[in-house]
XYZ file of C-alpha atoms in Angstrom:
733
model
C 74.089 93.330 73.378
C 74.919 96.959 74.097
C 76.421 96.060 77.448
C 78.686 93.507 75.783
C 80.032 96.108 73.382
C 80.372 98.700 76.095
C 82.999 96.745 78.031
C 85.557 96.444 75.210
C 85.100 100.133 74.513
C 85.978 100.925 78.090
C 88.947 98.577 77.921
C 90.091 100.555 74.895
C 90.392 103.645 77.030
C 87.260 105.302 75.723
C 85.560 105.929 79.031
C 85.085 109.583 78.173
C 83.576 109.161 74.728
C 80.372 110.624 76.097
C 82.426 113.825 76.229
C 84.689 113.270 73.213
C 82.725 111.545 70.480
C 85.736 110.624 68.377
C 83.659 108.225 66.277
C 82.798 111.190 64.048
C 86.238 111.020 62.425
C 85.319 107.681 60.826
C 82.032 108.957 59.442
C 81.924 109.916 55.782
C 79.207 112.523 55.705
C 77.197 112.769 52.511
C 77.891 115.823 50.398
C 75.165 118.429 50.172
C 74.147 117.211 46.720
C 74.581 113.494 47.489
C 71.481 111.344 47.446
C 70.463 109.398 50.550
C 68.645 106.652 48.715
C 65.761 104.501 49.815
C 65.781 100.732 49.960
C 65.694 99.549 46.316
C 67.712 102.398 44.723
C 70.243 102.111 47.550
C 70.651 98.379 46.878
C 71.193 99.018 43.158
C 73.813 101.709 43.771
C 75.457 99.573 46.467
C 75.934 96.717 43.999
C 77.294 99.080 41.327
C 79.753 100.626 43.809
C 80.991 97.254 45.076
C 81.406 95.980 41.498
C 83.318 99.143 40.540
C 85.925 98.734 43.277
C 86.050 94.950 42.977
C 86.874 95.335 39.268
C 89.838 97.563 40.122
C 91.158 95.264 42.840
C 90.842 92.264 40.514
C 92.645 94.034 37.662
C 95.389 95.389 39.923
C 96.130 92.173 41.784
C 94.919 89.169 39.763
C 94.288 89.676 36.055
C 95.583 92.888 34.430
C 93.393 94.612 31.840
C 94.808 96.354 28.756
C 95.899 99.838 29.872
C 93.641 102.027 27.731
C 90.630 99.733 28.201
C 91.186 99.795 31.957
C 91.396 103.595 32.114
C 88.366 104.118 29.854
C 86.293 101.753 32.002
C 87.614 103.474 35.136
C 86.302 106.820 33.872
C 83.021 105.543 32.416
C 82.002 103.527 35.474
C 83.183 106.327 37.755
C 80.942 108.761 35.877
C 78.047 106.301 36.185
C 78.520 106.000 39.958
C 78.925 109.759 40.276
C 75.723 110.601 38.412
C 73.774 107.956 40.332
C 74.959 109.372 43.670
C 75.106 113.124 43.087
C 72.371 115.544 42.121
C 72.883 118.636 40.012
C 72.602 120.903 43.081
C 72.191 120.849 46.859
C 68.429 121.283 46.541
C 66.136 118.288 46.172
C 62.404 118.156 45.537
C 59.941 116.897 48.100
C 58.495 113.408 47.630
C 55.447 113.535 45.378
C 56.253 117.084 44.289
C 57.201 116.210 40.691
C 55.304 118.135 37.991
C 54.064 115.919 35.132
C 56.462 117.496 32.615
C 59.499 116.680 34.783
C 58.785 112.954 34.884
C 58.029 113.012 31.167
C 61.269 114.790 30.277
C 63.216 112.439 32.531
C 61.788 109.437 30.693
C 62.550 111.112 27.346
C 66.167 111.673 28.453
C 66.420 108.041 29.545
C 65.004 106.797 26.221
C 67.380 109.031 24.251
C 70.452 107.829 26.169
C 69.391 104.178 25.769
C 68.931 104.950 22.077
C 72.497 106.281 21.900
C 73.778 103.151 23.624
C 71.814 100.958 21.190
C 73.151 102.895 18.170
C 76.713 102.493 19.456
C 76.104 98.752 19.803
C 74.816 98.562 16.211
C 77.796 100.522 14.844
C 80.333 98.342 16.654
C 78.586 95.013 15.946
C 78.043 95.719 12.232
C 81.475 94.404 11.083
C 80.548 91.023 12.593
C 76.937 90.880 11.343
C 76.257 91.785 7.711
C 72.524 92.013 8.415
C 73.168 95.214 10.335
C 74.681 97.080 7.364
C 71.661 99.268 6.634
C 70.866 99.926 10.270
C 74.494 100.767 11.006
C 74.540 103.317 8.167
C 71.553 105.084 9.699
C 73.092 104.865 13.165
C 76.335 106.477 11.961
C 74.369 109.243 10.296
C 72.343 110.159 13.383
C 74.571 109.093 16.300
C 76.350 112.434 16.789
C 73.159 114.480 16.809
C 71.377 111.922 18.976
C 74.219 111.996 21.522
C 74.154 115.799 21.671
C 70.349 115.838 22.032
C 70.468 113.222 24.811
C 73.111 115.223 26.674
C 71.208 118.513 26.401
C 67.852 117.019 27.419
C 69.427 115.137 30.333
C 71.304 118.183 31.641
C 68.387 120.589 31.282
C 66.012 118.136 32.979
C 68.479 117.473 35.786
C 68.940 121.224 36.374
C 65.237 122.072 36.210
C 63.993 119.192 38.355
C 66.269 117.578 40.954
C 63.889 114.897 42.183
C 63.551 113.583 45.760
C 66.775 112.861 47.613
C 65.726 109.284 48.385
C 65.268 108.205 44.756
C 67.234 108.141 41.517
C 66.648 110.889 38.976
C 65.893 109.621 35.464
C 67.924 112.436 33.915
C 71.013 111.624 36.002
C 70.669 107.909 35.223
C 70.579 108.988 31.581
C 73.906 110.831 32.011
C 75.437 107.683 33.496
C 74.228 105.619 30.528
C 75.785 108.155 28.138
C 79.113 107.684 29.943
C 78.847 103.938 29.301
C 77.992 104.659 25.651
C 81.233 106.639 25.230
C 83.253 103.693 26.570
C 81.271 101.221 24.452
C 82.062 103.278 21.347
C 85.797 103.811 21.934
C 86.923 100.427 23.294
C 85.997 98.187 20.311
C 87.769 100.569 17.903
C 90.712 101.263 20.162
C 93.408 100.150 17.716
C 92.348 102.745 15.122
C 91.538 105.347 17.816
C 95.176 105.281 18.982
C 96.413 106.025 15.470
C 93.954 108.663 14.245
C 92.812 110.521 17.395
C 94.016 114.097 17.214
C 94.816 113.904 13.497
C 92.946 115.089 10.372
C 91.976 111.425 9.706
C 89.566 111.321 12.631
C 85.896 110.766 11.817
C 82.997 113.005 12.744
C 81.315 110.441 15.022
C 84.613 109.968 16.862
C 84.737 113.685 17.601
C 81.108 113.717 18.791
C 81.684 110.828 21.196
C 84.930 112.326 22.543
C 83.190 115.685 23.058
C 80.330 113.868 24.823
C 82.810 112.210 27.180
C 84.518 115.511 27.959
C 81.163 117.214 28.575
C 80.193 114.488 31.062
C 83.551 114.815 32.850
C 83.061 118.579 33.196
C 79.538 118.130 34.562
C 80.551 115.585 37.198
C 83.533 117.764 38.156
C 81.120 120.645 38.723
C 79.051 118.443 41.007
C 81.991 117.217 43.094
C 84.361 120.210 43.095
C 82.345 123.289 42.175
C 82.760 125.667 39.271
C 86.383 126.767 39.795
C 88.045 123.801 38.081
C 85.356 123.674 35.393
C 85.881 127.353 34.557
C 89.652 126.921 34.442
C 89.271 123.890 32.174
C 86.857 125.828 29.979
C 89.399 128.638 29.667
C 92.065 126.159 28.541
C 89.705 124.589 25.980
C 88.858 128.065 24.661
C 92.592 128.801 24.538
C 93.075 125.797 22.226
C 90.644 127.404 19.741
C 91.739 131.043 20.209
C 95.509 130.621 19.847
C 95.946 132.479 16.521
C 94.479 135.688 17.995
C 96.514 135.756 21.229
C 99.724 137.719 21.841
C 103.250 136.704 22.882
C 103.962 133.280 24.307
C 100.238 132.442 24.304
C 100.025 132.435 20.492
C 99.686 129.126 18.606
C 98.119 127.881 15.382
C 94.766 126.927 16.873
C 92.938 123.606 16.508
C 89.586 122.444 15.207
C 87.016 120.743 17.415
C 87.470 117.289 15.830
C 91.201 117.270 16.358
C 91.055 118.823 19.829
C 88.416 116.625 21.469
C 89.766 113.352 20.135
C 93.322 114.329 21.098
C 92.097 115.077 24.616
C 90.584 111.583 24.867
C 93.981 109.879 24.561
C 96.879 109.290 26.923
C 98.020 112.836 26.124
C 94.979 114.138 27.986
C 92.146 112.451 29.857
C 93.743 108.987 29.728
C 97.174 110.316 30.722
C 99.145 110.369 33.982
C 96.369 111.771 36.178
C 93.934 108.976 35.324
C 96.787 106.452 35.385
C 97.259 107.399 39.042
C 93.536 107.682 39.768
C 92.812 104.200 38.386
C 95.619 102.516 40.331
C 97.121 104.151 43.408
C 94.197 106.408 44.319
C 91.600 103.646 44.061
C 93.792 101.311 46.095
C 94.640 103.754 48.874
C 91.137 105.175 49.095
C 89.946 101.587 49.542
C 92.623 101.162 52.221
C 91.277 104.310 53.912
C 87.717 102.936 53.730
C 88.846 99.708 55.396
C 90.552 101.710 58.153
C 87.400 103.749 58.679
C 85.127 100.711 58.794
C 87.465 99.073 61.326
C 87.430 102.348 63.349
C 91.195 102.825 63.156
C 90.733 106.527 62.382
C 88.881 106.866 65.672
C 91.835 105.219 67.419
C 94.268 107.664 65.770
C 92.361 110.629 67.187
C 91.909 109.010 70.607
C 95.630 108.327 70.706
C 96.359 111.955 69.843
C 94.019 113.168 72.606
C 95.588 110.850 75.174
C 99.082 112.142 74.303
C 98.468 115.872 73.864
C 94.986 116.649 75.158
C 96.067 117.863 78.616
C 98.889 120.101 77.376
C 98.589 123.856 76.912
C 96.055 124.470 74.113
C 95.604 120.693 73.971
C 92.831 120.354 71.357
C 94.820 122.472 68.897
C 97.867 120.229 69.323
C 95.595 117.220 68.884
C 94.384 118.781 65.622
C 97.996 118.987 64.424
C 98.802 115.439 65.513
C 95.545 113.807 64.411
C 95.464 115.591 61.056
C 98.956 114.298 60.345
C 97.862 110.746 61.173
C 94.578 111.018 59.279
C 96.433 112.625 56.376
C 98.160 109.291 55.829
C 94.795 107.755 54.932
C 92.815 110.747 53.636
C 93.987 112.366 50.422
C 92.071 115.665 50.495
C 92.595 118.771 52.616
C 88.907 119.616 52.900
C 88.100 115.976 53.696
C 90.638 116.063 56.504
C 89.088 119.262 57.850
C 85.608 117.774 57.915
C 86.647 114.467 59.501
C 88.901 115.763 62.306
C 87.724 119.383 62.477
C 84.175 118.476 63.426
C 85.675 117.231 66.703
C 88.730 119.429 67.295
C 87.356 122.861 66.302
C 84.613 122.986 68.987
C 87.131 121.765 71.591
C 89.669 124.418 70.563
C 87.008 127.075 71.032
C 86.205 125.614 74.443
C 89.760 126.072 75.756
C 90.027 129.676 74.531
C 90.871 129.799 70.827
C 88.750 132.201 68.804
C 86.533 130.675 66.093
C 88.833 132.094 63.443
C 91.997 130.666 65.039
C 90.358 127.281 65.657
C 89.276 126.978 62.039
C 92.628 128.227 60.763
C 94.642 125.760 62.841
C 92.548 122.841 61.621
C 92.762 123.997 57.989
C 96.543 124.397 58.133
C 97.044 121.066 59.918
C 94.702 119.184 57.591
C 96.444 120.624 54.542
C 99.683 119.194 55.916
C 98.174 115.729 55.616
C 98.728 116.037 51.857
C 102.507 116.250 52.336
C 102.789 113.666 55.125
C 104.434 110.427 54.001
C 103.903 107.632 53.285
C 100.706 108.270 51.266
C 100.873 112.072 50.769
C 97.546 112.313 48.944
C 97.262 111.666 45.231
C 99.826 114.268 44.173
C 102.836 112.179 45.160
C 101.618 109.281 43.022
C 101.233 111.631 40.062
C 104.760 112.884 40.746
C 106.101 109.334 40.604
C 104.152 108.682 37.383
C 105.320 111.876 35.645
C 108.964 111.912 36.750
C 109.700 108.203 36.866
C 111.207 108.672 40.335
C 110.361 105.681 42.576
C 107.543 106.450 44.973
C 109.633 105.290 47.950
C 112.282 107.887 47.080
C 109.629 110.611 46.933
C 108.149 109.539 50.291
C 111.633 109.403 51.868
C 112.496 112.876 50.575
C 109.254 114.263 52.057
C 110.040 113.335 55.662
C 111.953 116.468 56.780
C 109.751 119.026 54.944
C 106.626 117.418 56.436
C 108.203 117.364 59.905
C 109.113 121.058 59.632
C 105.613 121.936 58.445
C 103.901 120.238 61.383
C 106.509 121.600 63.805
C 105.733 125.081 62.529
C 102.007 124.716 63.200
C 102.685 123.081 66.577
C 104.939 125.970 67.626
C 102.381 128.516 66.397
C 99.670 126.783 68.406
C 101.799 126.497 71.539
C 102.954 130.122 71.461
C 99.409 131.397 70.949
C 98.216 129.257 73.862
C 101.061 130.584 76.023
C 100.346 134.179 75.000
C 96.658 133.815 75.888
C 97.243 131.757 79.048
C 95.249 128.762 77.834
C 95.011 125.333 79.419
C 94.273 121.862 78.096
C 91.379 119.515 78.733
C 90.975 117.784 82.088
C 92.076 114.188 82.631
C 88.446 113.077 83.059
C 87.565 114.270 79.556
C 90.328 112.327 77.808
C 91.069 108.702 76.927
C 93.801 107.189 79.096
C 97.195 106.674 77.450
C 97.959 103.202 78.884
C 94.990 101.464 77.192
C 95.817 103.360 73.990
C 99.356 101.975 74.050
C 98.010 98.475 74.594
C 96.055 98.954 71.358
C 99.102 100.110 69.398
C 98.604 97.103 67.122
C 95.976 99.243 65.369
C 98.903 101.094 63.784
C 99.873 97.783 62.155
C 98.259 98.476 58.730
C 100.250 101.723 58.396
C 103.419 99.989 59.664
C 102.921 97.194 57.123
C 102.417 99.758 54.362
C 105.628 101.626 55.213
C 107.653 98.454 55.769
C 106.612 96.754 52.544
C 107.216 99.917 50.512
C 110.774 100.209 51.785
C 111.348 96.456 51.429
C 110.952 96.966 47.702
C 107.388 95.732 47.194
C 105.411 97.497 44.480
C 103.054 100.241 45.654
C 100.092 98.121 44.519
C 101.235 95.065 46.471
C 102.117 97.117 49.568
C 98.736 98.864 49.523
C 96.879 95.594 49.076
C 98.710 93.945 51.993
C 97.995 96.991 54.175
C 94.305 96.862 53.204
C 94.065 93.171 54.066
C 95.870 93.778 57.365
C 93.288 96.454 58.258
C 90.543 93.855 57.963
C 92.572 91.298 59.957
C 93.438 93.789 62.721
C 89.749 94.655 63.095
C 89.203 91.148 64.502
C 91.132 92.224 67.587
C 88.620 95.028 68.227
C 84.865 95.220 68.889
C 84.418 96.338 65.250
C 85.167 93.104 63.417
C 85.012 93.252 59.627
C 82.981 90.316 58.331
C 81.766 89.900 54.727
C 79.051 92.533 55.168
C 81.494 95.105 56.569
C 83.998 94.381 53.793
C 81.333 94.937 51.133
C 80.299 98.131 52.929
C 83.954 99.276 52.859
C 84.113 98.625 49.108
C 80.908 100.631 48.555
C 82.227 103.436 50.774
C 85.485 103.568 48.836
C 83.528 104.029 45.584
C 81.801 107.061 47.132
C 85.183 108.430 48.169
C 86.896 107.677 44.834
C 84.356 109.293 42.499
C 85.299 112.941 43.270
C 88.966 112.198 42.600
C 88.151 110.369 39.356
C 86.292 113.423 38.072
C 88.994 115.839 39.213
C 91.818 113.750 37.733
C 89.991 113.389 34.414
C 89.313 117.129 34.330
C 92.951 117.878 35.146
C 93.868 115.576 32.273
C 91.923 117.843 29.909
C 94.012 120.821 31.020
C 97.244 118.831 30.732
C 96.195 117.737 27.238
C 95.620 121.330 26.092
C 98.999 122.350 27.523
C 100.667 119.484 25.657
C 98.830 120.163 22.403
C 99.458 123.911 22.296
C 103.051 123.788 23.572
C 102.413 126.575 26.088
C 104.355 124.633 28.732
C 107.518 124.683 26.625
C 107.117 128.409 25.917
C 106.622 129.078 29.614
C 109.831 127.112 30.284
C 111.735 129.381 27.916
C 110.294 132.420 29.716
C 111.513 131.077 33.061
C 114.910 130.484 31.492
C 115.087 134.136 30.428
C 114.148 135.309 33.927
C 116.732 132.953 35.468
C 119.452 134.591 33.349
C 119.057 137.657 35.565
C 118.152 135.917 38.845
C 117.298 132.334 39.773
C 115.539 133.643 42.869
C 113.217 135.745 40.690
C 112.532 132.703 38.517
C 111.602 130.662 41.594
C 109.452 133.506 42.942
C 107.661 133.770 39.597
C 107.139 129.977 39.544
C 105.755 130.144 43.093
C 103.225 132.837 42.192
C 102.051 130.985 39.068
C 101.742 127.703 41.019
C 99.596 129.349 43.684
C 97.523 131.182 41.079
C 96.872 127.974 39.124
C 95.992 126.138 42.337
C 93.468 128.604 43.734
C 90.061 126.997 44.007
C 91.323 123.722 42.560
C 91.672 120.417 44.405
C 95.298 119.567 45.149
C 95.465 116.746 42.615
C 94.368 118.965 39.745
C 96.487 121.895 40.936
C 99.636 119.796 40.992
C 98.897 118.103 37.652
C 98.536 121.488 35.946
C 101.559 123.022 37.692
C 103.669 119.965 36.855
C 102.808 120.466 33.172
C 103.330 124.238 33.048
C 106.000 125.072 35.634
C 108.096 122.008 36.476
C 109.563 121.688 32.944
C 110.667 125.335 33.131
C 112.369 124.789 36.480
C 114.186 121.794 35.041
C 115.291 123.931 32.104
C 117.108 126.304 34.473
C 119.098 123.427 35.940
C 116.933 122.261 38.840
C 116.711 118.485 39.309
C 113.342 116.804 38.572
C 112.832 115.847 42.250
C 113.404 119.415 43.490
C 111.377 120.993 40.659
C 108.352 118.773 41.212
C 108.507 119.054 45.009
C 108.600 122.842 44.586
C 105.380 122.995 42.554
C 103.791 120.169 44.590
C 104.130 122.128 47.842
C 102.594 125.259 46.405
C 99.787 123.221 44.849
C 99.070 121.756 48.303
C 99.158 125.028 50.237
C 96.898 126.717 47.699
C 94.182 125.133 49.892
C 95.011 127.710 52.619
C 96.075 130.602 50.377
C 93.588 133.492 50.220
C 91.417 134.597 48.571
C 90.242 131.129 47.387
C 91.246 128.592 50.058
C 89.139 125.416 50.014
C 90.409 123.927 53.291
C 90.001 127.241 55.114
C 86.469 127.651 53.798
C 85.553 124.144 55.001
C 86.985 124.953 58.446
C 85.172 128.307 58.560
C 81.869 126.530 57.944
C 82.487 124.380 61.055
C 83.868 127.140 63.291
C 81.302 129.750 62.250
C 83.966 132.316 61.332
C 84.387 134.535 58.286
C 85.852 132.422 55.425
C 88.193 135.115 54.078
C 89.526 136.043 57.520
C 89.953 132.353 58.334
C 91.976 131.854 55.152
C 94.195 134.827 56.094
C 94.862 133.316 59.519
C 95.457 129.874 57.977
C 98.026 131.513 55.737
C 99.745 132.811 58.889
C 99.775 129.406 60.572
C 101.111 127.727 57.434
C 103.655 130.457 56.697
C 106.627 128.089 56.947
C 105.267 126.102 54.010
C 105.745 129.152 51.784
C 109.430 129.303 52.720
C 110.369 125.608 52.776
C 110.108 125.002 48.971
C 112.859 127.561 48.367
C 115.067 125.472 50.642
C 114.630 122.537 48.256
C 116.737 124.532 45.796
C 119.156 126.313 48.128
C 119.594 123.414 50.562
C 118.791 120.049 48.902
C 119.791 118.223 52.104
C 116.253 118.970 53.304
C 115.121 116.393 50.712
C 117.663 113.864 52.007
C 120.001 114.833 49.166
C 123.401 114.824 50.875
C 125.437 113.284 53.667
C 123.851 112.413 56.997
C 125.815 115.252 58.623
C 124.324 117.779 56.198
C 120.830 116.321 56.582
C 121.096 116.377 60.412
C 122.337 119.963 60.429
C 119.527 121.127 58.142
C 116.958 119.349 60.319
C 118.231 120.893 63.592
C 118.769 124.424 62.298
C 115.532 124.250 60.301
C 113.585 123.315 63.445
C 115.164 126.169 65.413
C 114.484 128.549 62.537
C 110.860 127.410 62.390
C 110.494 128.130 66.123
C 111.888 131.653 65.734
C 109.654 132.230 62.711
C 106.630 131.149 64.765
C 107.724 133.440 67.607
C 108.013 136.372 65.205
C 104.567 135.719 63.731
C 102.884 135.241 67.129
C 104.807 138.087 68.815
C 105.778 135.888 71.763
C 108.925 134.018 72.826
C 109.725 134.095 76.528
C 107.289 136.963 76.696
C 105.736 139.540 74.397
C 107.933 140.766 71.505
C 107.767 144.320 70.253
C 107.918 145.061 66.532
C 111.716 145.602 66.164
C 112.482 142.397 68.082
C 109.912 140.469 66.025
C 111.733 141.605 62.879
C 115.066 140.446 64.314
C 113.512 137.087 65.283
C 112.067 136.765 61.775
C 115.463 137.425 60.172
C 117.086 134.959 62.599
C 114.539 132.269 61.766
C 114.831 132.720 57.998
C 118.638 132.733 58.275
C 118.669 129.436 60.137
C 116.249 127.925 57.621
C 118.400 128.985 54.655
C 120.674 125.978 55.126
C 124.173 127.484 54.779
C 126.837 127.471 57.509
C 127.201 131.252 57.379
C 123.478 131.909 57.549
C 123.128 129.368 60.381
C 125.803 131.154 62.425
C 124.206 134.534 61.705
C 120.806 133.182 62.716
C 122.186 131.719 65.947
C 123.809 135.054 66.808
C 120.563 136.977 66.219
C 118.592 134.348 68.164
C 120.948 134.762 71.139
C 120.466 138.533 70.928
C 116.674 138.138 71.023
C 116.750 135.644 73.909
C 119.188 137.748 75.964
C 117.067 140.847 75.337
C 113.930 138.970 76.429
C 115.668 137.561 79.509
C 116.986 140.985 80.527
C 113.589 142.551 79.985
C 111.843 139.843 82.017
C 114.352 140.250 84.823
C 113.918 144.018 84.673
C 110.137 143.657 84.774
C 110.439 141.252 87.723
C 112.736 143.667 89.622
C 110.375 146.539 88.890
C 107.455 144.463 90.167
C 109.356 143.579 93.347
C 110.228 147.226 93.961
C 106.602 148.182 93.367
C 105.422 145.541 95.856
C 108.031 146.633 98.418
C 106.980 150.244 98.002
C 103.321 149.348 98.533
C 104.195 147.325 101.635
C 106.283 150.211 102.993
C 103.402 152.607 102.402
């Protein structure tokens, strides 16, 4: 059997996979706190995961579900899956190491949560069954306190005793049941919930159940994304209470707990645009990514990149740029991109001469670019389409040149560093051959179908579904055919991949809800307007700093959702178009992943390369420097977003590429040879001038570039003449 599978692999040009194990890019490694379950628990969770994704695909493509019901179920079932899969920390107990009190408390937590679910059922069934009147009265009286007690017991038990990694923890199962109880309470009374949530008419039990839901969202967010986003969300919730005592633009009337928590559990908060995107586009495209991974298309992407660029100067680093761009089309997170491609490319970069810090930084910068690479562009672009009403195809089309300039910048940085250090690529024997890779170009078909159907006018849902189906069909032309078992495995895998984004999007919705409720976004817009009266550049600079500050330590999706609520309205107030304003904050939300001191992508890369995380983030910042300049061009030169004639767009693309090259040369201190400090400054000014987008600045940049090149050429010729004279003198002696 192994020999039969070996031959197709060799025909696919993978003779050297004993050297380059590119299969690792299609592996989804379990998180440190993710359970690796034994037989029976694994089967239970597998069924739940498959049902979760199947429900979404059915609702999106066959039978739509009422919008609020769909989003509430999306969150509740996502929380259930998350708590079943993820422990409260990265530490698990040994098998048989459970103290008697831990098992007892776990069972108590489970009983309490089942009690809450039963009480919710009684309360909601009582209008249909008069016999439940007395029981329902008792349930209403005790439900809030019971829910709080169940939450506290479950959390404390989960924190104190994590349980073995191969089995389910009773306390975490209890948290999942509480998430279902929240949905079971809200959905039957949805018609009244829409009218009274966030008003003085809201009932006490309503507030308790909304607060329970928000507490569960915060806890799962902590498990999937760490404390940064939870702390930021906590600060915003505290801000909603503390408004009357705050100064300046932060002051507001303040809100009570009942009004706040129920308001947050509407489409103004948790059920708003972020979850609208999470429950539709993100689920669909993550499932598409899971199908590509199960059919081993991601492995082909990386093999293709190695066959094209592996032998060139600094080859593995260029492969990292190329492969991260390709993988970015199917992987919506910067850190996820780093882990999938970096586990292969970082060791190879070190092997050809890059330092651990440079190797990690290159991978972090390249993987972050996957978030801005059309057509998928991570989850942020879908949120942009949802918030602005701009068609997704228009957003993807506008992103082409900025993404190209970003990856060109990293490519030039990589090439110049390799040239400066005299590096070489990998040998031919270590790499897949290009000809067999080209014969397998049909593996690009799912991505081609996605792009084609989007621009043919198909809905994003229909285009994504067709691309997902095509991934399964294409797999039949490879050794990794997707039968029913593989398709079910892909659905289960996609649930694992979706859960972190569900939690993050729901948590971001809390922040967006507080911003909407308190009106701080509108007051910030007026502040930007005042700054713009003196200088639009200062207003943009201020918006950039706030966007980066809000994004530090936050996943891209949450960072953009918050920035879009706080900053984008202010930019629109000063006369910037919605497309430009949202692209501006979107870019800075994305590159917050490589912006020190808190740079998630850089930290993930540092863990693989073995370098210092802070120093790696500083170097990543250097490699991604162009991304900090490009958003300003959206305002000063809209042609970069395809806003203008083809002549203007072509000119911006050409001069932007030349400017990017000069910027890279200035940063790396190398063009035709080493650059001293004054010449690096001139090259930097030349590059920025050519990126500015105006005719005058382009001409000035070209003039300065010619000066730098002539100076370098003269210096090289002078050095060569001096060397020849030195050699002649030695020969004469």
